[in-house]
Structures are given as C-alpha cells and as structure tokens.
C-alpha cells in the first residue's frame, strides 16, 4: 500500500524556518517524481514545488522561490521541504504528493499544518 | 502562468441527477507531440487530502466509479457526474500539469439539492 506521511509542521514565528519531511513507503520511491502542495485554511490548492526522481529537475512556484528548497533522499525514501523566511501567508496544510504514470499527483499524504504567527 | 478558471463556484444537484463542472485554462494544455491534455480532476472532502479522479483529461483513475467522466481538449474541459450520490458531496478541482508552475482551479463546491 502506498503511504506518504508528512511531519515537521508546527507553530513558527514570522521570519522563522521549518523543515518538512515526507516518509514514503509501499512503492519504489526512487522511481517517482514528487511534489509539495499546500492549502491555506478554507482556501484552494496551491502547487509549490516539484522534484524529479533523480533530483535532476526542480521547479518552484514564484510565491516560494528563493525561500523554500525541495530535496529528497532516495536511500531514506524521504522528501523534504526546507522553508525559510516564513510569512503569515505561508500558514497552510502542506501535502506531499507522488506523480503518477499520468504525470500528475496520484497519492497524497494526510498533510502537516504549518502556522506562522507571533 | 496558466490560469485555471472553474465554473460554477458552487453547485447544488439532486440525488441521481447529473452534475457538470467546467474548467477553462488561459492557454492550451494539449501537448501535440503525444496528443495528450495535461489536465486532471481531483475530489476533496473535508479533512481529507485530494483524491485523483481523472487524468489526461478523460482517463479515469483505477477505483473511481464510472459515473465520473472527463471530457474536453485544449482549453475547455468538463467533469461530469452522471448520477449524483450522497458520497459525491465535496470540492472538485481541475489541475494543469502541462507546464510549471502547475496550477489548480479555484474549486467547485458540490452539494445536494
């Protein structure tokens, strides 16, 4: 069974940093591209970042470019999102999601809540 | 960036009736090299992550009931639920993965009339 489990969320002050993790199981992690997507409270979905299976290609949304860094460790079956210079508008549930054979996210984790507030 | 615009924002349909949600992209998401539309549909229920329903605009994800169907090409797409069931109450999103930044529609809230 494919499982994605995010962790690392919590309360952080504006300007602070957090590192999110996504532990993958039930599939060959190193074969799949991965994404981070977030959802602010009561709002829609916002794609944030993509990383190819080999880390050879990485893309970001403009809203997080230069502040967030996506990475992965295929040996540990893990995906990461380093978030720096956090702002109140970064408050959201953060999901990791696997790209499918169809090239779009098929499996999603349950999400981890990040709250940026003083 | 490709802007995805869904209509309507909310929709109330009687049980057993047809529900139709539209999605328009600001530019084509059809990749002519393979003739595939890079358009997906997701269902999200409260407190849950999104669930993939349709990809390549019209290919149903395994396990998705056949009352869900997707159609369209280029810039105009439709998600149809042929006979609404109570468990279909949710927010539905279209999503383009043709180019980065990938983008989602604003969502359509589907309720029972």
JSON list of C-alpha atoms in Angstrom, two decimals:
[
{"chain": "A", "resi": 1, "resn": "UNK", "atom": "CA", "xyz": [0.00, 0.00, 0.00]},
{"chain": "A", "resi": 2, "resn": "UNK", "atom": "CA", "xyz": [1.35, 3.40, -0.98]},
{"chain": "A", "resi": 3, "resn": "UNK", "atom": "CA", "xyz": [1.81, 5.64, 2.03]},
{"chain": "A", "resi": 4, "resn": "UNK", "atom": "CA", "xyz": [3.07, 9.19, 2.34]},
{"chain": "A", "resi": 5, "resn": "UNK", "atom": "CA", "xyz": [3.43, 10.63, 5.83]},
{"chain": "A", "resi": 6, "resn": "UNK", "atom": "CA", "xyz": [4.33, 14.26, 6.35]},
{"chain": "A", "resi": 7, "resn": "UNK", "atom": "CA", "xyz": [5.90, 15.61, 9.53]},
{"chain": "A", "resi": 8, "resn": "UNK", "atom": "CA", "xyz": [7.65, 18.69, 10.82]},
{"chain": "A", "resi": 9, "resn": "UNK", "atom": "CA", "xyz": [4.79, 21.15, 10.86]},
{"chain": "A", "resi": 10, "resn": "UNK", "atom": "CA", "xyz": [4.01, 23.40, 13.78]},
{"chain": "A", "resi": 11, "resn": "UNK", "atom": "CA", "xyz": [3.90, 26.96, 15.03]},
{"chain": "A", "resi": 12, "resn": "UNK", "atom": "CA", "xyz": [6.70, 29.26, 13.93]},
{"chain": "A", "resi": 13, "resn": "UNK", "atom": "CA", "xyz": [7.23, 33.00, 14.18]},
{"chain": "A", "resi": 14, "resn": "UNK", "atom": "CA", "xyz": [7.36, 35.20, 11.09]},
{"chain": "A", "resi": 15, "resn": "UNK", "atom": "CA", "xyz": [10.84, 35.12, 9.64]},
{"chain": "A", "resi": 16, "resn": "UNK", "atom": "CA", "xyz": [11.50, 31.69, 11.08]},
{"chain": "A", "resi": 17, "resn": "UNK", "atom": "CA", "xyz": [12.31, 28.37, 9.45]},
{"chain": "A", "resi": 18, "resn": "UNK", "atom": "CA", "xyz": [10.88, 24.86, 9.37]},
{"chain": "A", "resi": 19, "resn": "UNK", "atom": "CA", "xyz": [11.85, 21.65, 7.62]},
{"chain": "A", "resi": 20, "resn": "UNK", "atom": "CA", "xyz": [9.07, 19.39, 6.50]},
{"chain": "A", "resi": 21, "resn": "UNK", "atom": "CA", "xyz": [9.62, 15.70, 5.81]},
{"chain": "A", "resi": 22, "resn": "UNK", "atom": "CA", "xyz": [7.60, 13.17, 3.87]},
{"chain": "A", "resi": 23, "resn": "UNK", "atom": "CA", "xyz": [8.24, 9.49, 4.52]},
{"chain": "A", "resi": 24, "resn": "UNK", "atom": "CA", "xyz": [7.29, 7.26, 1.61]},
{"chain": "A", "resi": 25, "resn": "UNK", "atom": "CA", "xyz": [6.52, 3.55, 1.67]},
{"chain": "A", "resi": 26, "resn": "UNK", "atom": "CA", "xyz": [4.76, 0.92, -0.38]},
{"chain": "A", "resi": 27, "resn": "UNK", "atom": "CA", "xyz": [6.41, 1.83, -3.68]},
{"chain": "A", "resi": 28, "resn": "UNK", "atom": "CA", "xyz": [9.86, 2.30, -5.21]},
{"chain": "A", "resi": 29, "resn": "UNK", "atom": "CA", "xyz": [10.40, 5.90, -4.13]},
{"chain": "A", "resi": 30, "resn": "UNK", "atom": "CA", "xyz": [13.45, 6.43, -6.35]},
{"chain": "A", "resi": 31, "resn": "UNK", "atom": "CA", "xyz": [11.34, 5.83, -9.47]},
{"chain": "A", "resi": 32, "resn": "UNK", "atom": "CA", "xyz": [8.88, 8.65, -8.91]},
{"chain": "A", "resi": 33, "resn": "UNK", "atom": "CA", "xyz": [8.86, 12.44, -9.13]},
{"chain": "A", "resi": 34, "resn": "UNK", "atom": "CA", "xyz": [7.38, 14.19, -6.12]},
{"chain": "A", "resi": 35, "resn": "UNK", "atom": "CA", "xyz": [5.61, 17.43, -5.29]},
{"chain": "A", "resi": 36, "resn": "UNK", "atom": "CA", "xyz": [4.71, 19.71, -2.42]},
{"chain": "A", "resi": 37, "resn": "UNK", "atom": "CA", "xyz": [1.25, 21.30, -2.48]},
{"chain": "A", "resi": 38, "resn": "UNK", "atom": "CA", "xyz": [-0.31, 23.47, 0.20]},
{"chain": "A", "resi": 39, "resn": "UNK", "atom": "CA", "xyz": [-3.78, 24.57, 1.22]},
{"chain": "A", "resi": 40, "resn": "UNK", "atom": "CA", "xyz": [-4.39, 27.64, 3.35]},
{"chain": "A", "resi": 41, "resn": "UNK", "atom": "CA", "xyz": [-7.28, 27.35, 5.82]},
{"chain": "A", "resi": 42, "resn": "UNK", "atom": "CA", "xyz": [-10.56, 27.37, 3.92]},
{"chain": "A", "resi": 43, "resn": "UNK", "atom": "CA", "xyz": [-8.81, 28.01, 0.60]},
{"chain": "A", "resi": 44, "resn": "UNK", "atom": "CA", "xyz": [-7.90, 26.08, -2.53]},
{"chain": "A", "resi": 45, "resn": "UNK", "atom": "CA", "xyz": [-4.86, 24.07, -3.53]},
{"chain": "A", "resi": 46, "resn": "UNK", "atom": "CA", "xyz": [-1.55, 25.71, -4.39]},
{"chain": "A", "resi": 47, "resn": "UNK", "atom": "CA", "xyz": [1.25, 23.77, -6.05]},
{"chain": "A", "resi": 48, "resn": "UNK", "atom": "CA", "xyz": [4.63, 24.72, -4.57]},
{"chain": "A", "resi": 49, "resn": "UNK", "atom": "CA", "xyz": [7.43, 22.57, -5.89]},
{"chain": "A", "resi": 50, "resn": "UNK", "atom": "CA", "xyz": [8.43, 19.53, -7.94]},
{"chain": "A", "resi": 51, "resn": "UNK", "atom": "CA", "xyz": [11.49, 17.30, -7.90]},
{"chain": "A", "resi": 52, "resn": "UNK", "atom": "CA", "xyz": [12.30, 14.61, -10.43]},
{"chain": "A", "resi": 53, "resn": "UNK", "atom": "CA", "xyz": [13.11, 11.11, -9.28]},
{"chain": "A", "resi": 54, "resn": "UNK", "atom": "CA", "xyz": [16.85, 11.69, -9.65]},
{"chain": "A", "resi": 55, "resn": "UNK", "atom": "CA", "xyz": [16.72, 15.30, -8.39]},
{"chain": "A", "resi": 56, "resn": "UNK", "atom": "CA", "xyz": [17.87, 16.36, -11.87]},
{"chain": "A", "resi": 57, "resn": "UNK", "atom": "CA", "xyz": [14.99, 18.80, -12.29]},
{"chain": "A", "resi": 58, "resn": "UNK", "atom": "CA", "xyz": [13.50, 21.05, -9.64]},
{"chain": "A", "resi": 59, "resn": "UNK", "atom": "CA", "xyz": [10.80, 23.70, -10.02]},
{"chain": "A", "resi": 60, "resn": "UNK", "atom": "CA", "xyz": [9.12, 26.18, -7.68]},
{"chain": "A", "resi": 61, "resn": "UNK", "atom": "CA", "xyz": [6.12, 28.44, -7.58]},
{"chain": "A", "resi": 62, "resn": "UNK", "atom": "CA", "xyz": [7.04, 32.12, -7.61]},
{"chain": "A", "resi": 63, "resn": "UNK", "atom": "CA", "xyz": [5.44, 32.52, -4.18]},
{"chain": "A", "resi": 64, "resn": "UNK", "atom": "CA", "xyz": [8.15, 30.38, -2.55]},
{"chain": "A", "resi": 65, "resn": "UNK", "atom": "CA", "xyz": [11.10, 30.66, -4.93]},
{"chain": "A", "resi": 66, "resn": "UNK", "atom": "CA", "xyz": [14.21, 31.71, -3.06]},
{"chain": "A", "resi": 67, "resn": "UNK", "atom": "CA", "xyz": [12.69, 30.90, 0.33]},
{"chain": "A", "resi": 68, "resn": "UNK", "atom": "CA", "xyz": [11.81, 27.20, 0.06]},
{"chain": "A", "resi": 69, "resn": "UNK", "atom": "CA", "xyz": [14.06, 24.34, -1.02]},
{"chain": "A", "resi": 70, "resn": "UNK", "atom": "CA", "xyz": [12.86, 20.91, -2.07]},
{"chain": "A", "resi": 71, "resn": "UNK", "atom": "CA", "xyz": [15.13, 17.90, -1.75]},
{"chain": "A", "resi": 72, "resn": "UNK", "atom": "CA", "xyz": [14.97, 14.13, -1.46]},
{"chain": "A", "resi": 73, "resn": "UNK", "atom": "CA", "xyz": [16.99, 11.23, -0.13]},
{"chain": "A", "resi": 74, "resn": "UNK", "atom": "CA", "xyz": [16.17, 8.14, -2.17]},
{"chain": "A", "resi": 75, "resn": "UNK", "atom": "CA", "xyz": [18.17, 5.94, 0.19]},
{"chain": "A", "resi": 76, "resn": "UNK", "atom": "CA", "xyz": [15.88, 7.02, 3.02]},
{"chain": "A", "resi": 77, "resn": "UNK", "atom": "CA", "xyz": [12.67, 7.09, 0.94]},
{"chain": "A", "resi": 78, "resn": "UNK", "atom": "CA", "xyz": [12.15, 10.65, 2.04]},
{"chain": "A", "resi": 79, "resn": "UNK", "atom": "CA", "xyz": [11.17, 14.00, 0.58]},
{"chain": "A", "resi": 80, "resn": "UNK", "atom": "CA", "xyz": [11.91, 17.32, 2.26]},
{"chain": "A", "resi": 81, "resn": "UNK", "atom": "CA", "xyz": [10.88, 20.95, 2.13]},
{"chain": "A", "resi": 82, "resn": "UNK", "atom": "CA", "xyz": [13.15, 23.48, 3.83]},
{"chain": "A", "resi": 83, "resn": "UNK", "atom": "CA", "xyz": [11.13, 26.62, 4.47]},
{"chain": "A", "resi": 84, "resn": "UNK", "atom": "CA", "xyz": [12.93, 29.86, 5.38]},
{"chain": "A", "resi": 85, "resn": "UNK", "atom": "CA", "xyz": [11.78, 33.45, 5.87]},
{"chain": "A", "resi": 86, "resn": "UNK", "atom": "CA", "xyz": [8.30, 32.26, 6.69]},
{"chain": "A", "resi": 87, "resn": "UNK", "atom": "CA", "xyz": [5.40, 34.68, 6.44]},
{"chain": "A", "resi": 88, "resn": "UNK", "atom": "CA", "xyz": [1.87, 34.70, 7.83]},
{"chain": "A", "resi": 89, "resn": "UNK", "atom": "CA", "xyz": [0.58, 33.85, 4.35]},
{"chain": "A", "resi": 90, "resn": "UNK", "atom": "CA", "xyz": [2.55, 30.60, 4.41]},
{"chain": "A", "resi": 91, "resn": "UNK", "atom": "CA", "xyz": [0.11, 29.28, 7.02]},
{"chain": "A", "resi": 92, "resn": "UNK", "atom": "CA", "xyz": [-1.39, 26.18, 5.46]},
{"chain": "A", "resi": 93, "resn": "UNK", "atom": "CA", "xyz": [-1.62, 22.43, 5.42]},
{"chain": "A", "resi": 94, "resn": "UNK", "atom": "CA", "xyz": [1.34, 21.13, 3.44]},
{"chain": "A", "resi": 95, "resn": "UNK", "atom": "CA", "xyz": [0.92, 17.94, 1.40]},
{"chain": "A", "resi": 96, "resn": "UNK", "atom": "CA", "xyz": [3.50, 15.81, -0.30]},
{"chain": "A", "resi": 97, "resn": "UNK", "atom": "CA", "xyz": [2.21, 14.08, -3.41]},
{"chain": "A", "resi": 98, "resn": "UNK", "atom": "CA", "xyz": [3.62, 11.47, -5.78]},
{"chain": "A", "resi": 99, "resn": "UNK", "atom": "CA", "xyz": [3.48, 11.99, -9.53]},
{"chain": "A", "resi": 100, "resn": "UNK", "atom": "CA", "xyz": [1.73, 9.13, -11.26]},
{"chain": "A", "resi": 101, "resn": "UNK", "atom": "CA", "xyz": [2.31, 7.37, -14.55]},
{"chain": "A", "resi": 102, "resn": "UNK", "atom": "CA", "xyz": [-0.05, 10.02, -15.85]},
{"chain": "A", "resi": 103, "resn": "UNK", "atom": "CA", "xyz": [2.45, 12.69, -14.71]},
{"chain": "A", "resi": 104, "resn": "UNK", "atom": "CA", "xyz": [0.08, 14.27, -12.22]},
{"chain": "A", "resi": 105, "resn": "UNK", "atom": "CA", "xyz": [-0.12, 13.69, -8.45]},
{"chain": "A", "resi": 106, "resn": "UNK", "atom": "CA", "xyz": [-1.94, 10.47, -7.63]},
{"chain": "A", "resi": 107, "resn": "UNK", "atom": "CA", "xyz": [-1.15, 9.63, -3.99]},
{"chain": "A", "resi": 108, "resn": "UNK", "atom": "CA", "xyz": [-1.16, 12.35, -1.35]},
{"chain": "A", "resi": 109, "resn": "UNK", "atom": "CA", "xyz": [-0.20, 12.36, 2.30]},
{"chain": "A", "resi": 110, "resn": "UNK", "atom": "CA", "xyz": [-2.60, 13.49, 5.01]},
{"chain": "A", "resi": 111, "resn": "UNK", "atom": "CA", "xyz": [-0.74, 16.78, 5.32]},
{"chain": "A", "resi": 112, "resn": "UNK", "atom": "CA", "xyz": [1.03, 18.67, 8.08]},
{"chain": "A", "resi": 113, "resn": "UNK", "atom": "CA", "xyz": [-0.13, 22.04, 9.39]},
{"chain": "A", "resi": 114, "resn": "UNK", "atom": "CA", "xyz": [2.25, 24.97, 9.41]},
{"chain": "A", "resi": 115, "resn": "UNK", "atom": "CA", "xyz": [1.15, 28.04, 11.34]},
{"chain": "A", "resi": 116, "resn": "UNK", "atom": "CA", "xyz": [3.19, 31.23, 11.03]},
{"chain": "A", "resi": 117, "resn": "UNK", "atom": "CA", "xyz": [2.24, 33.63, 13.78]},
{"chain": "A", "resi": 118, "resn": "UNK", "atom": "CA", "xyz": [3.79, 35.73, 16.51]},
{"chain": "B", "resi": 1, "resn": "UNK", "atom": "CA", "xyz": [1.37, 31.18, -15.64]},
{"chain": "B", "resi": 2, "resn": "UNK", "atom": "CA", "xyz": [-1.64, 29.21, -16.82]},
{"chain": "B", "resi": 3, "resn": "UNK", "atom": "CA", "xyz": [-4.77, 30.39, -15.03]},
{"chain": "B", "resi": 4, "resn": "UNK", "atom": "CA", "xyz": [-7.41, 27.73, -14.44]},
{"chain": "B", "resi": 5, "resn": "UNK", "atom": "CA", "xyz": [-10.96, 29.03, -14.05]},
{"chain": "B", "resi": 6, "resn": "UNK", "atom": "CA", "xyz": [-13.73, 26.74, -12.89]},
{"chain": "B", "resi": 7, "resn": "UNK", "atom": "CA", "xyz": [-17.45, 27.30, -13.17]},
{"chain": "B", "resi": 8, "resn": "UNK", "atom": "CA", "xyz": [-19.63, 27.41, -11.26]},
{"chain": "B", "resi": 9, "resn": "UNK", "atom": "CA", "xyz": [-18.05, 28.14, -7.87]},
{"chain": "B", "resi": 10, "resn": "UNK", "atom": "CA", "xyz": [-20.79, 26.09, -6.23]},
{"chain": "B", "resi": 11, "resn": "UNK", "atom": "CA", "xyz": [-23.43, 23.71, -7.44]},
{"chain": "B", "resi": 12, "resn": "UNK", "atom": "CA", "xyz": [-26.44, 22.01, -5.88]},
{"chain": "B", "resi": 13, "resn": "UNK", "atom": "CA", "xyz": [-27.80, 18.92, -7.62]},
{"chain": "B", "resi": 14, "resn": "UNK", "atom": "CA", "xyz": [-30.50, 16.45, -6.65]},
{"chain": "B", "resi": 15, "resn": "UNK", "atom": "CA", "xyz": [-29.54, 12.87, -5.87]},
{"chain": "B", "resi": 16, "resn": "UNK", "atom": "CA", "xyz": [-29.49, 10.79, -9.04]},
{"chain": "B", "resi": 17, "resn": "UNK", "atom": "CA", "xyz": [-29.21, 13.83, -11.29]},
{"chain": "B", "resi": 18, "resn": "UNK", "atom": "CA", "xyz": [-26.28, 14.88, -13.45]},
{"chain": "B", "resi": 19, "resn": "UNK", "atom": "CA", "xyz": [-23.63, 17.29, -12.17]},
{"chain": "B", "resi": 20, "resn": "UNK", "atom": "CA", "xyz": [-21.38, 19.19, -14.57]},
{"chain": "B", "resi": 21, "resn": "UNK", "atom": "CA", "xyz": [-18.32, 21.23, -13.65]},
{"chain": "B", "resi": 22, "resn": "UNK", "atom": "CA", "xyz": [-16.39, 23.26, -16.19]},
{"chain": "B", "resi": 23, "resn": "UNK", "atom": "CA", "xyz": [-12.75, 24.25, -16.27]},
{"chain": "B", "resi": 24, "resn": "UNK", "atom": "CA", "xyz": [-11.12, 26.68, -18.66]},
{"chain": "B", "resi": 25, "resn": "UNK", "atom": "CA", "xyz": [-7.37, 27.20, -18.99]},
{"chain": "B", "resi": 26, "resn": "UNK", "atom": "CA", "xyz": [-5.84, 30.50, -20.10]},
{"chain": "B", "resi": 27, "resn": "UNK", "atom": "CA", "xyz": [-3.75, 28.63, -22.67]},
{"chain": "B", "resi": 28, "resn": "UNK", "atom": "CA", "xyz": [-3.87, 25.22, -24.22]},
{"chain": "B", "resi": 29, "resn": "UNK", "atom": "CA", "xyz": [-2.70, 22.26, -22.14]},
{"chain": "B", "resi": 30, "resn": "UNK", "atom": "CA", "xyz": [-2.66, 19.94, -25.14]},
{"chain": "B", "resi": 31, "resn": "UNK", "atom": "CA", "xyz": [0.79, 18.58, -25.90]},
{"chain": "B", "resi": 32, "resn": "UNK", "atom": "CA", "xyz": [0.63, 18.00, -29.63]},
{"chain": "B", "resi": 33, "resn": "UNK", "atom": "CA", "xyz": [3.64, 15.62, -29.60]},
{"chain": "B", "resi": 34, "resn": "UNK", "atom": "CA", "xyz": [1.62, 12.93, -27.83]},
{"chain": "B", "resi": 35, "resn": "UNK", "atom": "CA", "xyz": [-1.89, 14.39, -28.28]},
{"chain": "B", "resi": 36, "resn": "UNK", "atom": "CA", "xyz": [-2.48, 14.37, -24.53]},
{"chain": "B", "resi": 37, "resn": "UNK", "atom": "CA", "xyz": [-4.18, 17.05, -22.49]},
{"chain": "B", "resi": 38, "resn": "UNK", "atom": "CA", "xyz": [-2.27, 17.61, -19.25]},
{"chain": "B", "resi": 39, "resn": "UNK", "atom": "CA", "xyz": [-5.41, 18.16, -17.21]},
{"chain": "B", "resi": 40, "resn": "UNK", "atom": "CA", "xyz": [-6.53, 16.32, -14.08]},
{"chain": "B", "resi": 41, "resn": "UNK", "atom": "CA", "xyz": [-9.56, 16.43, -11.81]},
{"chain": "B", "resi": 42, "resn": "UNK", "atom": "CA", "xyz": [-9.48, 15.96, -8.03]},
{"chain": "B", "resi": 43, "resn": "UNK", "atom": "CA", "xyz": [-12.14, 15.45, -5.38]},
{"chain": "B", "resi": 44, "resn": "UNK", "atom": "CA", "xyz": [-11.54, 16.73, -1.87]},
{"chain": "B", "resi": 45, "resn": "UNK", "atom": "CA", "xyz": [-13.75, 16.00, 1.12]},
{"chain": "B", "resi": 46, "resn": "UNK", "atom": "CA", "xyz": [-13.43, 17.95, 4.40]},
{"chain": "B", "resi": 47, "resn": "UNK", "atom": "CA", "xyz": [-10.37, 16.99, 6.41]},
{"chain": "B", "resi": 48, "resn": "UNK", "atom": "CA", "xyz": [-9.01, 14.77, 3.66]},
{"chain": "B", "resi": 49, "resn": "UNK", "atom": "CA", "xyz": [-6.31, 15.17, 1.02]},
{"chain": "B", "resi": 50, "resn": "UNK", "atom": "CA", "xyz": [-7.35, 15.46, -2.61]},
{"chain": "B", "resi": 51, "resn": "UNK", "atom": "CA", "xyz": [-8.21, 12.27, -4.47]},
{"chain": "B", "resi": 52, "resn": "UNK", "atom": "CA", "xyz": [-7.27, 11.88, -8.12]},
{"chain": "B", "resi": 53, "resn": "UNK", "atom": "CA", "xyz": [-10.33, 11.13, -10.26]},
{"chain": "B", "resi": 54, "resn": "UNK", "atom": "CA", "xyz": [-9.32, 11.82, -13.86]},
{"chain": "B", "resi": 55, "resn": "UNK", "atom": "CA", "xyz": [-6.01, 12.42, -15.66]},
{"chain": "B", "resi": 56, "resn": "UNK", "atom": "CA", "xyz": [-5.13, 13.12, -19.29]},
{"chain": "B", "resi": 57, "resn": "UNK", "atom": "CA", "xyz": [-8.49, 14.97, -19.21]},
{"chain": "B", "resi": 58, "resn": "UNK", "atom": "CA", "xyz": [-10.54, 11.81, -19.69]},
{"chain": "B", "resi": 59, "resn": "UNK", "atom": "CA", "xyz": [-8.73, 8.78, -18.20]},
{"chain": "B", "resi": 60, "resn": "UNK", "atom": "CA", "xyz": [-10.39, 7.54, -15.05]},
{"chain": "B", "resi": 61, "resn": "UNK", "atom": "CA", "xyz": [-8.09, 6.58, -12.18]},
{"chain": "B", "resi": 62, "resn": "UNK", "atom": "CA", "xyz": [-8.48, 2.93, -11.17]},
{"chain": "B", "resi": 63, "resn": "UNK", "atom": "CA", "xyz": [-11.10, 2.54, -8.46]},
{"chain": "B", "resi": 64, "resn": "UNK", "atom": "CA", "xyz": [-13.02, 5.68, -9.42]},
{"chain": "B", "resi": 65, "resn": "UNK", "atom": "CA", "xyz": [-16.71, 4.93, -10.10]},
{"chain": "B", "resi": 66, "resn": "UNK", "atom": "CA", "xyz": [-17.69, 5.08, -13.74]},
{"chain": "B", "resi": 67, "resn": "UNK", "atom": "CA", "xyz": [-20.30, 7.75, -13.02]},
{"chain": "B", "resi": 68, "resn": "UNK", "atom": "CA", "xyz": [-17.33, 10.15, -13.09]},
{"chain": "B", "resi": 69, "resn": "UNK", "atom": "CA", "xyz": [-16.15, 11.16, -16.55]},
{"chain": "B", "resi": 70, "resn": "UNK", "atom": "CA", "xyz": [-13.93, 13.85, -18.02]},
{"chain": "B", "resi": 71, "resn": "UNK", "atom": "CA", "xyz": [-14.01, 15.45, -21.42]},
{"chain": "B", "resi": 72, "resn": "UNK", "atom": "CA", "xyz": [-12.62, 18.35, -23.39]},
{"chain": "B", "resi": 73, "resn": "UNK", "atom": "CA", "xyz": [-9.41, 19.37, -25.10]},
{"chain": "B", "resi": 74, "resn": "UNK", "atom": "CA", "xyz": [-7.14, 22.35, -25.49]},
{"chain": "B", "resi": 75, "resn": "UNK", "atom": "CA", "xyz": [-8.54, 24.96, -23.12]},
{"chain": "B", "resi": 76, "resn": "UNK", "atom": "CA", "xyz": [-12.03, 23.76, -22.22]},
{"chain": "B", "resi": 77, "resn": "UNK", "atom": "CA", "xyz": [-12.75, 20.79, -20.01]},
{"chain": "B", "resi": 78, "resn": "UNK", "atom": "CA", "xyz": [-15.69, 19.24, -18.18]},
{"chain": "B", "resi": 79, "resn": "UNK", "atom": "CA", "xyz": [-16.11, 16.86, -15.27]},
{"chain": "B", "resi": 80, "resn": "UNK", "atom": "CA", "xyz": [-19.45, 15.08, -15.29]},
{"chain": "B", "resi": 81, "resn": "UNK", "atom": "CA", "xyz": [-21.02, 13.01, -12.56]},
{"chain": "B", "resi": 82, "resn": "UNK", "atom": "CA", "xyz": [-23.78, 11.11, -14.32]},
{"chain": "B", "resi": 83, "resn": "UNK", "atom": "CA", "xyz": [-25.92, 10.25, -11.31]},
{"chain": "B", "resi": 84, "resn": "UNK", "atom": "CA", "xyz": [-25.08, 12.11, -8.12]},
{"chain": "B", "resi": 85, "resn": "UNK", "atom": "CA", "xyz": [-24.63, 10.05, -4.98]},
{"chain": "B", "resi": 86, "resn": "UNK", "atom": "CA", "xyz": [-24.57, 11.38, -1.43]},
{"chain": "B", "resi": 87, "resn": "UNK", "atom": "CA", "xyz": [-20.87, 10.49, -1.08]},
{"chain": "B", "resi": 88, "resn": "UNK", "atom": "CA", "xyz": [-20.01, 12.78, -4.01]},
{"chain": "B", "resi": 89, "resn": "UNK", "atom": "CA", "xyz": [-20.51, 15.90, -1.88]},
{"chain": "B", "resi": 90, "resn": "UNK", "atom": "CA", "xyz": [-17.07, 17.51, -1.99]},
{"chain": "B", "resi": 91, "resn": "UNK", "atom": "CA", "xyz": [-15.00, 20.26, -3.55]},
{"chain": "B", "resi": 92, "resn": "UNK", "atom": "CA", "xyz": [-13.69, 19.47, -7.04]},
{"chain": "B", "resi": 93, "resn": "UNK", "atom": "CA", "xyz": [-10.52, 20.95, -8.54]},
{"chain": "B", "resi": 94, "resn": "UNK", "atom": "CA", "xyz": [-9.11, 20.92, -12.03]},
{"chain": "B", "resi": 95, "resn": "UNK", "atom": "CA", "xyz": [-5.31, 20.95, -12.33]},
{"chain": "B", "resi": 96, "resn": "UNK", "atom": "CA", "xyz": [-2.96, 21.59, -15.23]},
{"chain": "B", "resi": 97, "resn": "UNK", "atom": "CA", "xyz": [0.40, 19.84, -15.22]},
{"chain": "B", "resi": 98, "resn": "UNK", "atom": "CA", "xyz": [1.38, 20.92, -18.73]},
{"chain": "B", "resi": 99, "resn": "UNK", "atom": "CA", "xyz": [3.94, 23.46, -17.57]},
{"chain": "B", "resi": 100, "resn": "UNK", "atom": "CA", "xyz": [5.35, 24.77, -14.33]},
{"chain": "B", "resi": 101, "resn": "UNK", "atom": "CA", "xyz": [4.17, 26.43, -12.29]},
{"chain": "B", "resi": 102, "resn": "UNK", "atom": "CA", "xyz": [1.46, 23.81, -12.15]},
{"chain": "B", "resi": 103, "resn": "UNK", "atom": "CA", "xyz": [-1.83, 25.42, -11.27]},
{"chain": "B", "resi": 104, "resn": "UNK", "atom": "CA", "xyz": [-5.24, 24.48, -9.89]},
{"chain": "B", "resi": 105, "resn": "UNK", "atom": "CA", "xyz": [-8.67, 25.89, -10.45]},
{"chain": "B", "resi": 106, "resn": "UNK", "atom": "CA", "xyz": [-10.28, 27.70, -7.54]},
{"chain": "B", "resi": 107, "resn": "UNK", "atom": "CA", "xyz": [-12.53, 24.74, -6.76]},
{"chain": "B", "resi": 108, "resn": "UNK", "atom": "CA", "xyz": [-16.22, 23.97, -7.18]},
{"chain": "B", "resi": 109, "resn": "UNK", "atom": "CA", "xyz": [-18.26, 23.03, -4.13]},
{"chain": "B", "resi": 110, "resn": "UNK", "atom": "CA", "xyz": [-20.82, 20.36, -4.94]},
{"chain": "B", "resi": 111, "resn": "UNK", "atom": "CA", "xyz": [-23.82, 19.92, -2.64]},
{"chain": "B", "resi": 112, "resn": "UNK", "atom": "CA", "xyz": [-27.08, 18.01, -2.59]},
{"chain": "B", "resi": 113, "resn": "UNK", "atom": "CA", "xyz": [-30.20, 19.94, -3.51]}
]
